[in-house]
Amino acid sequence: MSVTEEILKLKKEKNAVILAHYYVRPEVQAIADYIGDSFYLSKVAVGLKEQVIVFCGVSFMGESAKILNPQKTVLMPDASADCAMAHMATAEQIQKMRDTYEDLAVVCYINSTAELKMYSDVCVTSANAVKIVKALPNKNIFFIPDKNLAHFVAQSCPEKHFIYNDGYCPVHEKMLTEEICALRKEHPQAQVLTHPECPREVLEMSDYIGSTSGIIGCAAKSSCKEFIICTENGVRYELEKQNPQKKFYFTVTEPVCADMKLITPEKIYHVLQSGENEVHIDEKMREKCIRPLERMLELAEAGVSADNDKRGQA
Ligand code: 13P
Ligand code: SF4
């Protein structure tokens, strides 16, 4: 039996479901039951009928799934797969801002540790951040951990006062404008589609800015045939699957999240069989963490659309 067949068999036996982020390896995406961006996956994680969730992503994703589903077993194929940005803020910084500013909301990008969520007022993802920040009654916004996403959101929320943190995604931060310019020269018809975790100079040269799902949706809808993709290279799999007739180019220094790539079919098989790498969250901590996550889900669902993706950034 192939690994895939073994996984399918074990999934049935263990009453398990596989969730995967767009940044994991193509062979992992190919065997997942649900693939998506962070927002989609956090919504899907609520209300699954299966008892076991195998989360093919980094630790904050598995933690969020467990916080929202305490009665389920959440397994991580590789327990060391972590997001560097998730640790780039501290509880002390949050307290300092709370002491300094009245009328403050601590807005926590979902790419953060459970500890940071515990001290935050609301979570956001790159797909809903603008909508949620706009819906908050507070004037002052301390946005953690990502400075790039914070600046992007602030542009659309001039009525708010933003306090920035110094965090960033090491993969998106390395996106180079010279490399994008070189690709544009080679492919002058191509549209530049960019994730808001990229630095401001990259956002400024983009035709579209949005979450991974937003980028995939934009490429599918566009009449354009070529795209320069400024995000992690795992999205190539879904882009090419949905648009076999279109061309997708990535920068020469190809953006790769080494942690996302730690997940393999063999590791999925192993945790399904052994039950290893289960996510545990202390109940007192969970009770605090669930509030900002549930608030995100409520605010994102309110109104017309949960999508903050923006077109036509000059
Ligand atoms: P989205 O899934 O919200 O597009 O974010 C990308 C990311 O960096 C996930 O780690
Ligand atoms: Fe974290 Fe960046 Fe990897 Fe996403 S791509 S998991 S933000 S390090």
Coordinates of N, CA and C in Angstrom, one line a residue, residues 105-311:
A105 N -7.2 48.9 21.9 CA -7.5 47.5 21.6 C -6.2 46.8 21.2
V106 N -5.9 45.7 21.8 CA -4.8 44.9 21.4 C -5.2 43.9 20.3
V107 N -4.8 44.2 19.1 CA -5.2 43.4 17.9 C -4.1 42.4 17.6
C108 N -4.4 41.1 17.7 CA -3.4 40.1 17.6 C -3.5 39.3 16.3
Y109 N -2.6 39.4 15.4 CA -2.6 38.6 14.2 C -2.6 37.1 14.7
I110 N -3.3 36.3 14.0 CA -3.5 34.9 14.5 C -2.1 34.2 14.5
N111 N -1.2 34.7 13.7 CA 0.2 34.2 13.7 C 0.9 34.6 15.0
S112 N 0.5 34.1 16.1 CA 1.0 34.4 17.4 C 0.9 33.3 18.4
T113 N 1.6 33.3 19.4 CA 1.5 32.2 20.4 C 0.2 32.3 21.2
A114 N -0.1 31.2 21.8 CA -1.4 31.2 22.7 C -1.2 32.2 23.8
E115 N 0.0 32.4 24.3 CA 0.3 33.3 25.4 C -0.1 34.8 24.9
L116 N 0.3 35.1 23.7 CA 0.0 36.5 23.2 C -1.5 36.6 23.0
K117 N -2.1 35.6 22.5 CA -3.6 35.7 22.3 C -4.3 35.9 23.7
M118 N -3.8 35.3 24.7 CA -4.4 35.4 26.0 C -4.5 36.8 26.5
Y119 N -3.6 37.7 26.1 CA -3.6 39.1 26.6 C -4.1 40.0 25.6
S120 N -4.7 39.5 24.5 CA -5.2 40.4 23.4 C -6.7 40.5 23.5
D121 N -7.2 41.5 22.7 CA -8.7 41.8 22.7 C -9.3 41.0 21.6
V122 N -8.6 41.0 20.4 CA -9.2 40.3 19.3 C -8.1 39.8 18.4
C123 N -8.4 38.7 17.7 CA -7.5 38.1 16.7 C -7.9 38.6 15.3
V124 N -7.0 38.6 14.4 CA -7.3 38.9 13.0 C -6.4 37.9 12.1
T125 N -6.8 37.8 10.9 CA -5.9 37.1 9.9 C -5.7 38.1 8.8
S126 N -4.9 37.8 7.8 CA -4.7 38.7 6.7 C -5.9 38.9 5.9
A127 N -6.9 38.0 6.0 CA -8.1 38.0 5.2 C -9.2 38.9 5.8
N128 N -9.1 39.2 7.1 CA -10.2 40.0 7.7 C -9.7 41.2 8.5
A129 N -8.4 41.5 8.6 CA -7.9 42.4 9.5 C -8.5 43.8 9.3
V130 N -8.7 44.3 8.1 CA -9.2 45.7 7.9 C -10.6 45.7 8.4
K131 N -11.4 44.8 8.1 CA -12.8 44.8 8.5 C -12.9 44.7 10.0
I132 N -12.1 43.9 10.6 CA -12.2 43.8 12.1 C -11.7 45.0 12.8
V133 N -10.6 45.6 12.4 CA -10.1 46.8 13.0 C -11.1 47.9 12.9
K134 N -11.7 48.0 11.7 CA -12.7 49.1 11.5 C -13.9 48.9 12.4
A135 N -14.3 47.7 12.7 CA -15.5 47.4 13.5 C -15.2 47.7 15.0
L136 N -13.9 47.8 15.4 CA -13.6 48.0 16.8 C -14.0 49.4 17.3
P137 N -14.6 49.5 18.5 CA -15.0 50.9 19.0 C -13.8 51.7 19.4
N138 N -12.6 51.1 19.6 CA -11.4 51.8 20.1 C -10.7 52.7 19.1
K139 N -10.2 53.8 19.6 CA -9.4 54.7 18.7 C -7.9 54.1 18.6
N140 N -7.3 53.7 19.7 CA -5.9 53.3 19.7 C -5.8 51.8 19.4
I141 N -5.0 51.4 18.5 CA -4.8 50.0 18.1 C -3.3 49.6 18.3
F142 N -3.1 48.7 19.2 CA -1.7 48.1 19.3 C -1.8 46.8 18.5
F143 N -1.1 46.8 17.3 CA -1.2 45.6 16.4 C 0.0 44.8 16.6
I144 N -0.2 43.5 17.0 CA 1.0 42.6 17.2 C 0.8 41.4 16.3
P145 N 1.8 40.6 16.0 CA 3.2 40.9 16.1 C 3.7 41.6 14.8
D146 N 2.9 41.6 13.7 CA 3.5 41.9 12.3 C 3.4 43.4 12.0
K147 N 4.6 44.1 11.8 CA 4.6 45.5 11.5 C 4.1 45.7 10.1
N148 N 4.4 44.8 9.2 CA 4.0 45.0 7.8 C 2.5 44.9 7.6
L149 N 1.9 43.9 8.2 CA 0.4 43.8 8.1 C -0.2 45.0 8.8
A150 N 0.4 45.4 9.9 CA -0.2 46.6 10.6 C -0.2 47.8 9.8
H151 N 0.9 48.1 9.1 CA 1.0 49.3 8.2 C 0.0 49.2 7.1
F152 N -0.2 48.0 6.5 CA -1.2 47.8 5.4 C -2.6 48.1 5.9
V153 N -2.9 47.6 7.1 CA -4.3 47.8 7.7 C -4.5 49.3 8.0
A154 N -3.4 49.9 8.6 CA -3.5 51.3 9.0 C -3.9 52.2 7.8
Q155 N -3.4 51.9 6.6 CA -3.7 52.7 5.4 C -5.2 52.7 5.2
S156 N -5.9 51.6 5.5 CA -7.3 51.6 5.2 C -8.1 52.1 6.4
C157 N -7.5 52.4 7.5 CA -8.2 52.8 8.7 C -7.6 54.1 9.2
P158 N -7.7 55.2 8.4 CA -7.1 56.5 8.9 C -7.8 57.0 10.1
E159 N -9.0 56.5 10.5 CA -9.7 57.0 11.7 C -9.0 56.5 13.0
K160 N -8.1 55.5 12.8 CA -7.5 54.8 14.0 C -6.1 55.4 14.2
H161 N -5.7 55.3 15.5 CA -4.3 55.6 15.8 C -3.6 54.3 16.1
F162 N -2.6 54.0 15.2 CA -1.9 52.7 15.3 C -0.6 52.8 16.1
I163 N -0.4 51.8 16.9 CA 0.9 51.7 17.6 C 1.5 50.4 17.1
Y164 N 2.7 50.5 16.5 CA 3.3 49.4 15.8 C 4.3 48.6 16.7
N165 N 4.4 47.3 16.3 CA 5.3 46.4 17.0 C 6.4 46.1 16.0
D166 N 7.4 45.5 16.4 CA 8.6 45.3 15.5 C 8.6 43.9 14.8
G167 N 7.6 43.1 14.9 CA 7.6 41.7 14.3 C 7.5 41.7 12.8
Y168 N 7.9 40.6 12.3 CA 7.8 40.4 10.8 C 7.9 38.9 10.5
C169 N 7.4 38.6 9.3 CA 7.6 37.2 8.8 C 9.0 37.1 8.1
P170 N 9.9 36.3 8.5 CA 11.2 36.3 7.9 C 11.2 35.9 6.4
V171 N 10.1 35.2 6.0 CA 10.0 34.7 4.6 C 9.5 35.9 3.7
H172 N 8.5 36.6 4.1 CA 8.0 37.7 3.3 C 8.9 39.0 3.4
E173 N 9.5 39.1 4.6 CA 10.4 40.3 4.8 C 11.5 40.3 3.8
K174 N 11.9 39.1 3.3 CA 13.1 39.0 2.4 C 12.7 39.2 0.9
M175 N 11.4 39.5 0.6 CA 11.0 39.7 -0.8 C 11.7 41.0 -1.3
L176 N 12.4 40.9 -2.4 CA 13.3 42.0 -2.9 C 12.6 42.7 -4.0
T177 N 12.5 44.0 -4.0 CA 11.9 44.8 -5.0 C 12.7 44.7 -6.3
E178 N 14.1 44.5 -6.2 CA 14.9 44.4 -7.5 C 14.5 43.1 -8.2
E179 N 14.3 42.1 -7.5 CA 13.9 40.8 -8.1 C 12.5 40.9 -8.7
I180 N 11.6 41.6 -8.1 CA 10.3 41.8 -8.7 C 10.4 42.6 -9.9
C181 N 11.2 43.7 -9.9 CA 11.4 44.5 -11.1 C 12.0 43.7 -12.2
A182 N 12.9 42.8 -11.9 CA 13.5 42.0 -13.0 C 12.4 41.1 -13.6
L183 N 11.6 40.5 -12.8 CA 10.5 39.7 -13.3 C 9.5 40.5 -14.2
R184 N 9.3 41.7 -13.7 CA 8.4 42.6 -14.5 C 8.9 42.9 -15.9
K185 N 10.2 43.1 -15.9 CA 10.9 43.4 -17.2 C 10.7 42.2 -18.2
E186 N 10.9 41.0 -17.6 CA 10.8 39.8 -18.4 C 9.4 39.5 -18.8
H187 N 8.4 39.9 -18.0 CA 7.0 39.6 -18.2 C 6.2 40.8 -18.0
P188 N 6.3 41.7 -19.0 CA 5.6 43.1 -18.8 C 4.1 43.0 -18.6
Q189 N 3.5 41.9 -19.1 CA 2.0 41.8 -19.0 C 1.6 41.3 -17.6
A190 N 2.5 40.8 -16.8 CA 2.2 40.1 -15.6 C 1.6 41.0 -14.5
Q191 N 0.6 40.6 -13.8 CA 0.2 41.3 -12.6 C 0.9 40.9 -11.4
V192 N 1.2 41.8 -10.5 CA 1.9 41.5 -9.2 C 0.9 41.3 -8.1
L193 N 0.9 40.0 -7.6 CA -0.1 39.7 -6.5 C 0.7 39.4 -5.2
T194 N 0.4 40.2 -4.2 CA 1.3 40.2 -3.0 C 0.5 40.0 -1.7
H195 N 1.2 39.3 -0.8 CA 0.7 39.1 0.6 C 1.0 40.3 1.5
P196 N 0.1 40.8 2.3 CA 0.4 42.0 3.1 C 1.5 41.8 4.2
E197 N 2.1 40.6 4.4 CA 3.2 40.4 5.2 C 4.5 40.9 4.6
C198 N 4.4 41.3 3.3 CA 5.6 41.8 2.6 C 5.9 43.3 3.0
P199 N 7.2 43.7 2.9 CA 7.5 45.1 3.3 C 6.7 46.1 2.4
R200 N 6.6 47.3 2.9 CA 5.9 48.4 2.3 C 6.3 48.6 0.8
E201 N 7.6 48.6 0.5 CA 8.1 48.9 -0.8 C 7.5 47.9 -1.8
V202 N 7.4 46.6 -1.3 CA 6.8 45.6 -2.2 C 5.3 45.8 -2.4
L203 N 4.6 46.1 -1.4 CA 3.2 46.4 -1.5 C 2.9 47.5 -2.5
E204 N 3.8 48.5 -2.4 CA 3.6 49.7 -3.3 C 3.8 49.4 -4.8
M205 N 4.5 48.3 -5.1 CA 4.6 48.0 -6.5 C 3.6 46.9 -7.0
S206 N 2.6 46.6 -6.1 CA 1.7 45.5 -6.4 C 0.4 45.9 -7.0
D207 N -0.2 45.0 -7.8 CA -1.5 45.3 -8.4 C -2.6 44.8 -7.5
Y208 N -2.3 43.9 -6.6 CA -3.3 43.3 -5.7 C -2.6 42.9 -4.5
I209 N -3.2 43.2 -3.3 CA -2.7 42.7 -2.0 C -3.8 42.0 -1.3
G210 N -3.4 40.8 -0.8 CA -4.4 40.0 -0.1 C -3.8 38.7 0.5
S211 N -4.6 38.0 1.3 CA -4.2 36.8 1.9 C -3.9 35.7 0.8
T212 N -3.4 34.6 1.2 CA -3.1 33.5 0.3 C -4.4 33.2 -0.5
S213 N -5.5 33.1 0.2 CA -6.8 32.8 -0.6 C -7.2 33.9 -1.5
G214 N -6.9 35.1 -1.0 CA -7.2 36.3 -1.9 C -6.4 36.3 -3.1
I215 N -5.1 35.9 -3.0 CA -4.2 35.9 -4.2 C -4.7 34.8 -5.1
I216 N -5.1 33.6 -4.6 CA -5.5 32.5 -5.5 C -6.9 32.9 -6.2
G217 N -7.7 33.6 -5.4 CA -9.0 34.0 -6.0 C -8.8 35.1 -7.0
C218 N -7.9 36.0 -6.8 CA -7.6 37.1 -7.8 C -7.1 36.5 -9.1
A219 N -6.1 35.5 -9.0 CA -5.6 34.9 -10.2 C -6.6 34.2 -11.0
A220 N -7.5 33.6 -10.3 CA -8.6 32.8 -11.0 C -9.6 33.7 -11.7
K221 N -9.9 34.8 -11.1 CA -10.9 35.8 -11.7 C -10.3 36.6 -12.8
S222 N -9.0 36.9 -12.7 CA -8.4 37.9 -13.6 C -8.3 37.4 -15.0
S223 N -8.5 38.3 -16.0 CA -8.4 38.0 -17.4 C -6.9 37.9 -17.8
C224 N -6.0 38.4 -16.9 CA -4.6 38.3 -17.2 C -4.1 36.9 -17.2
K225 N -3.0 36.6 -18.0 CA -2.6 35.2 -18.1 C -1.3 35.0 -17.4
E226 N -0.6 36.0 -16.9 CA 0.7 35.8 -16.2 C 0.7 36.6 -14.9
F227 N 1.3 36.0 -13.9 CA 1.3 36.7 -12.5 C 2.6 36.5 -11.9
I228 N 3.1 37.6 -11.2 CA 4.2 37.5 -10.3 C 3.7 37.4 -8.9
I229 N 4.0 36.3 -8.2 CA 3.4 36.0 -6.9 C 4.4 36.3 -5.8
C230 N 4.0 37.2 -5.0 CA 4.9 37.6 -3.8 C 4.4 37.1 -2.5
T231 N 4.5 35.8 -2.4 CA 4.2 35.1 -1.2 C 5.0 33.7 -1.2
E232 N 4.8 32.9 -0.1 CA 5.5 31.7 0.0 C 5.1 30.7 -1.2
N233 N 6.1 30.0 -1.7 CA 5.9 29.2 -2.9 C 5.0 28.1 -2.9
G234 N 4.5 27.7 -1.7 CA 3.5 26.6 -1.6 C 2.2 26.9 -2.3
V235 N 1.8 28.2 -2.5 CA 0.6 28.5 -3.2 C 0.6 28.2 -4.7
R236 N 1.8 27.9 -5.2 CA 2.0 27.5 -6.6 C 1.1 26.3 -7.0
Y237 N 1.0 25.4 -6.0 CA 0.3 24.1 -6.3 C -1.2 24.4 -6.6
E238 N -1.8 25.2 -5.8 CA -3.3 25.5 -6.0 C -3.5 26.4 -7.2
L239 N -2.5 27.4 -7.3 CA -2.6 28.3 -8.5 C -2.6 27.6 -9.8
E240 N -1.6 26.6 -9.9 CA -1.5 25.9 -11.2 C -2.6 24.9 -11.3
K241 N -3.1 24.3 -10.2 CA -4.2 23.4 -10.3 C -5.5 24.1 -10.8
Q242 N -5.7 25.3 -10.3 CA -6.9 26.0 -10.7 C -6.8 26.7 -12.1
N243 N -5.6 27.0 -12.5 CA -5.4 27.8 -13.7 C -4.3 27.2 -14.6
P244 N -4.5 26.0 -15.2 CA -3.4 25.3 -15.9 C -3.0 26.1 -17.1
Q245 N -3.8 27.0 -17.6 CA -3.4 27.8 -18.8 C -2.7 29.1 -18.4
K246 N -2.6 29.4 -17.1 CA -1.9 30.7 -16.7 C -0.5 30.4 -16.2
K247 N 0.3 31.4 -16.2 CA 1.7 31.3 -15.8 C 2.0 32.1 -14.5
F248 N 2.7 31.4 -13.6 CA 3.0 32.0 -12.3 C 4.5 32.1 -12.0
Y249 N 5.0 33.3 -11.7 CA 6.5 33.5 -11.5 C 6.7 33.9 -10.1
F250 N 7.8 33.3 -9.5 CA 8.2 33.7 -8.1 C 9.6 34.3 -8.2
T251 N 10.0 35.1 -7.2 CA 11.3 35.8 -7.2 C 12.4 34.7 -7.2
V252 N 13.6 35.1 -7.7 CA 14.7 34.2 -7.8 C 15.1 33.6 -6.4
T253 N 15.1 34.5 -5.4 CA 15.3 34.0 -4.1 C 13.9 33.5 -3.7
E254 N 13.6 32.2 -4.0 CA 12.2 31.7 -3.9 C 11.8 31.7 -2.4
P255 N 10.6 32.4 -2.1 CA 10.2 32.4 -0.7 C 9.7 31.1 -0.2
V256 N 10.4 30.5 0.7 CA 10.1 29.2 1.3 C 10.1 29.3 2.8
C257 N 9.0 28.8 3.4 CA 8.9 28.8 4.9 C 9.3 27.3 5.2
A258 N 10.6 27.3 5.8 CA 11.2 26.0 6.1 C 10.3 25.2 7.1
D259 N 9.6 25.9 8.0 CA 8.8 25.2 9.0 C 7.6 24.5 8.3
M260 N 6.9 25.2 7.4 CA 5.8 24.6 6.7 C 6.2 23.4 5.9
K261 N 7.4 23.5 5.4 CA 7.9 22.4 4.6 C 8.4 21.1 5.4
L262 N 8.3 21.3 6.7 CA 8.7 20.1 7.5 C 7.6 19.0 7.5
I263 N 6.4 19.4 7.1 CA 5.3 18.4 7.1 C 5.4 17.5 5.9
T264 N 5.4 16.2 6.1 CA 5.4 15.3 5.0 C 4.3 14.2 5.2
P265 N 4.0 13.5 4.1 CA 3.0 12.5 4.2 C 3.4 11.4 5.3
E266 N 4.7 11.1 5.3 CA 5.2 10.1 6.2 C 4.9 10.5 7.7
K267 N 5.1 11.8 8.0 CA 4.9 12.3 9.3 C 3.4 12.3 9.7
I268 N 2.5 12.5 8.7 CA 1.1 12.5 8.9 C 0.7 11.1 9.3
Y269 N 1.2 10.1 8.5 CA 1.0 8.7 8.8 C 1.4 8.4 10.2
H270 N 2.6 8.8 10.5 CA 3.2 8.5 11.9 C 2.3 9.0 13.0
V271 N 1.8 10.2 12.9 CA 1.0 10.8 14.1 C -0.4 10.1 14.1
L272 N -0.9 9.8 12.9 CA -2.2 9.1 12.9 C -2.1 7.8 13.6
Q273 N -1.0 7.1 13.3 CA -0.8 5.8 13.9 C -0.5 5.8 15.4
S274 N 0.4 6.7 15.7 CA 0.9 6.7 17.1 C 0.2 7.7 18.1
G275 N -0.6 8.7 17.5 CA -1.2 9.7 18.4 C -0.2 10.6 19.0
E276 N 1.0 10.6 18.5 CA 2.1 11.5 19.0 C 1.8 13.0 18.6
N277 N 2.5 13.9 19.3 CA 2.4 15.3 19.0 C 1.1 15.9 19.1
E278 N 0.4 15.5 20.2 CA -1.0 16.0 20.4 C -0.8 17.4 21.0
V279 N -1.7 18.4 20.6 CA -1.6 19.7 21.2 C -2.4 19.8 22.5
H280 N -1.7 20.3 23.5 CA -2.4 20.5 24.8 C -2.4 21.9 25.2
I281 N -3.5 22.5 25.7 CA -3.5 23.9 26.2 C -4.1 23.8 27.5
D282 N -3.5 24.4 28.5 CA -4.0 24.5 29.8 C -5.3 25.2 29.8
E283 N -6.3 24.6 30.6 CA -7.7 25.0 30.5 C -7.9 26.5 30.9
K284 N -7.1 27.0 31.9 CA -7.3 28.4 32.3 C -6.8 29.3 31.2
M285 N -5.7 28.9 30.5 CA -5.2 29.7 29.4 C -6.2 29.6 28.2
R286 N -6.7 28.5 28.0 CA -7.6 28.3 26.9 C -8.9 29.2 27.0
E287 N -9.4 29.3 28.2 CA -10.6 30.1 28.5 C -10.3 31.6 28.1
K288 N -9.0 32.0 28.3 CA -8.7 33.4 28.0 C -8.4 33.6 26.5
C289 N -7.7 32.5 25.9 CA -7.4 32.6 24.5 C -8.6 32.6 23.5
I290 N -9.6 31.9 24.0 CA -10.8 31.6 23.1 C -11.5 32.9 22.8
R291 N -11.5 33.9 23.8 CA -12.2 35.1 23.6 C -11.8 35.9 22.3
P292 N -10.5 36.2 22.2 CA -10.1 37.0 21.0 C -10.4 36.2 19.7
L293 N -10.3 34.9 19.7 CA -10.5 34.1 18.5 C -12.0 34.1 18.2
E294 N -12.8 33.9 19.2 CA -14.3 33.9 18.9 C -14.8 35.3 18.5
R295 N -14.1 36.3 19.1 CA -14.5 37.7 18.7 C -14.2 37.9 17.2
M296 N -13.0 37.3 16.8 CA -12.6 37.4 15.3 C -13.7 36.8 14.5
L297 N -14.1 35.6 14.9 CA -15.0 34.8 14.0 C -16.4 35.6 14.0
E298 N -16.8 36.2 15.1 CA -18.1 36.9 15.1 C -18.0 38.2 14.2
L299 N -16.9 39.0 14.4 CA -16.8 40.2 13.7 C -16.6 40.0 12.2
A300 N -15.9 38.9 11.9 CA -15.6 38.6 10.5 C -16.9 38.2 9.8
E301 N -17.8 37.6 10.5 CA -19.0 37.1 9.9 C -20.0 38.2 9.8
A302 N -19.9 39.2 10.6 CA -20.9 40.3 10.6 C -20.8 41.1 9.3
G303 N -21.9 41.6 8.8 CA -21.9 42.4 7.6 C -21.8 41.6 6.3
V304 N -21.3 42.2 5.3 CA -21.4 41.7 3.9 C -20.3 40.6 3.6
S305 N -19.0 41.1 3.9 CA -17.9 40.2 3.5 C -16.9 40.2 4.6
A306 N -16.2 39.0 4.7 CA -15.1 38.9 5.7 C -13.8 39.3 5.0
D307 N -13.8 39.7 3.8 CA -12.5 39.8 3.0 C -12.0 41.3 3.0
N308 N -10.8 41.5 3.4 CA -10.3 42.8 3.3 C -9.4 43.0 2.1
D309 N -9.3 42.1 1.2 CA -8.4 42.1 0.2 C -8.6 43.4 -0.7
K310 N -7.5 43.9 -1.1 CA -7.5 45.2 -1.8 C -6.9 45.2 -3.2
R311 N -7.6 45.8 -4.1 CA -7.0 45.8 -5.4 C -6.5 47.2 -5.7

